[in-house]
Every structure is written in C-alpha cells, then in structure tokens.
PDB file of C-alpha atoms in Angstrom:
ATOM      1  CA  TYR Y   1       0.510  -0.335   0.096  1.00 67.00           C
ATOM      2  CA  ASN Y   2       0.823   3.755  -0.689  1.00 78.00           C
ATOM      3  CA  TYR Y   3      -0.883   6.119   1.425  1.00 76.00           C
ATOM      4  CA  LYS Y   4      -0.130   9.282   3.459  1.00 80.00           C
ATOM      5  CA  TYR Y   5      -1.485  11.249   6.453  1.00 81.00           C
ATOM      6  CA  VAL Y   6      -2.802  14.478   5.719  1.00 82.00           C
ATOM      7  CA  LEU Y   7      -4.506  16.705   8.438  1.00 86.00           C
ATOM      8  CA  ASN Y   8      -7.590  18.993   7.009  1.00 88.00           C
ATOM      9  CA  GLN Y   9      -7.808  22.510   8.829  1.00 88.00           C
ATOM     10  CA  LYS Y  10     -11.275  24.407   7.895  1.00 90.00           C
ATOM     11  CA  GLY Y  11     -11.223  22.568   4.511  1.00 89.00           C
ATOM     12  CA  ILE Y  12      -7.378  23.509   3.556  1.00 89.00           C
ATOM     13  CA  LEU Y  13      -4.910  20.018   3.218  1.00 87.00           C
ATOM     14  CA  ILE Y  14      -1.902  19.911   5.404  1.00 84.00           C
ATOM     15  CA  LYS Y  15       0.366  17.471   3.903  1.00 83.00           C
ATOM     16  CA  ASN Y  16       3.486  17.672   5.977  1.00 77.00           C
ATOM     17  CA  ALA Y  17       2.081  18.221   9.369  1.00 75.00           C
ATOM     18  CA  LEU Y  18       2.481  14.557  10.825  1.00 72.00           C
ATOM     19  CA  SER Y  19       5.813  13.336   8.371  1.00 69.00           C
ATOM     20  CA  GLY Y  20       7.394  16.812   8.230  1.00 64.00           C
ATOM     21  CA  SER Y  21       9.155  18.222   4.926  1.00 65.00           C
ATOM     22  CA  HIS Y  22      12.706  16.255   5.215  1.00 67.00           C
ATOM     23  CA  ALA Y  23      14.561  18.269   2.179  1.00 69.00           C
ATOM     24  CA  LEU Y  24      17.161  19.622   4.407  1.00 73.00           C
ATOM     25  CA  THR Y  25      18.352  16.243   5.969  1.00 77.00           C
ATOM     26  CA  GLU Y  26      21.699  15.235   5.704  1.00 83.00           C
ATOM     27  CA  ASN Y  27      22.246  11.489   4.815  1.00 85.00           C
ATOM     28  CA  ASP Y  28      25.525   9.912   5.336  1.00 90.00           C
ATOM     29  CA  TYR Y  29      26.793   7.312   2.570  1.00 91.00           C
ATOM     30  CA  LEU Y  30      29.299   4.591   2.064  1.00 94.00           C
ATOM     31  CA  VAL Y  31      29.967   3.276  -1.182  1.00 94.00           C
ATOM     32  CA  LEU Y  32      31.980   0.068  -1.504  1.00 96.00           C
ATOM     33  CA  VAL Y  33      33.361  -0.565  -5.236  1.00 97.00           C
ATOM     34  CA  TYR Y  34      33.744  -4.247  -5.972  1.00 97.00           C
ATOM     35  CA  TYR Y  35      35.373  -5.531  -9.051  1.00 97.00           C
ATOM     36  CA  ARG Y  36      35.252  -9.536 -10.010  1.00 96.00           C
ATOM     37  CA  ASN Y  37      37.974 -11.170 -12.729  1.00 96.00           C
ATOM     38  CA  ILE Y  38      36.400 -13.195 -15.510  1.00 97.00           C
ATOM     39  CA  GLY Y  39      36.142 -16.305 -14.219  1.00 96.00           C
ATOM     40  CA  ALA Y  40      36.517 -15.515 -10.803  1.00 96.00           C
ATOM     41  CA  GLN Y  41      34.600 -17.184  -7.713  1.00 97.00           C
ATOM     42  CA  TYR Y  42      34.594 -13.848  -5.983  1.00 96.00           C
ATOM     43  CA  ASP Y  43      34.242 -10.053  -5.710  1.00 97.00           C
ATOM     44  CA  ALA Y  44      37.395  -8.503  -4.124  1.00 97.00           C
ATOM     45  CA  LEU Y  45      36.406  -5.276  -2.771  1.00 98.00           C
ATOM     46  CA  VAL Y  46      38.416  -1.661  -4.610  1.00 98.00           C
ATOM     47  CA  GLY Y  47      37.305   1.230  -2.642  1.00 97.00           C
ATOM     48  CA  ILE Y  48      35.671   2.705  -0.071  1.00 98.00           C
ATOM     49  CA  GLY Y  49      34.664   6.116   0.208  1.00 95.00           C
ATOM     50  CA  THR Y  50      32.021   8.090   1.903  1.00 94.00           C
ATOM     51  CA  THR Y  51      30.290  11.669   1.600  1.00 90.00           C
ATOM     52  CA  ASN Y  52      26.946  13.164   3.120  1.00 88.00           C
ATOM     53  CA  SER Y  53      24.253  14.639   1.328  1.00 80.00           C
ATOM     54  CA  PHE Y  54      25.696  18.165   1.994  1.00 81.00           C
ATOM     55  CA  GLU Y  55      28.508  17.260  -0.020  1.00 78.00           C
ATOM     56  CA  LEU Y  56      26.312  15.696  -3.234  1.00 72.00           C
ATOM     57  CA  GLN Y  57      24.110  19.217  -3.895  1.00 63.00           C
ATOM     58  CA  ASN Y  58      24.711  20.087  -7.336  1.00 52.00           C
TER      59      ASN Y  58
END
C-alpha cells in the first residue's frame, strides 16, 4: 500500500503536518566498490568512499 497522512484544517489540507518535510535532512553514505575478474568465484573490494548529502548537492 502507498498512503500519506494529511491534516484537514478548515477545508485546507496540510500535507506535511505529520510526516514533515525533510529536504534539508543530512544523510551519510558509505560507498563500497567491488570488482570480479572473469571466471573468478568472488568479488574483490577495490574501493571505499564516504560522503554526505550536503557534499553531493549540485
């Protein structure tokens, strides 16, 4: 199911009253890069990186 809670105040729907608007929320990310050689039986970890959503802004 896909649903959203809204608040009705005097006929006006307030869409973010309960869930909030999180456009400015900062998120941290861990990036793991794997590589598998042709015929290999496992993936090798070849890179690790970190960033957050504020560093990724356009």
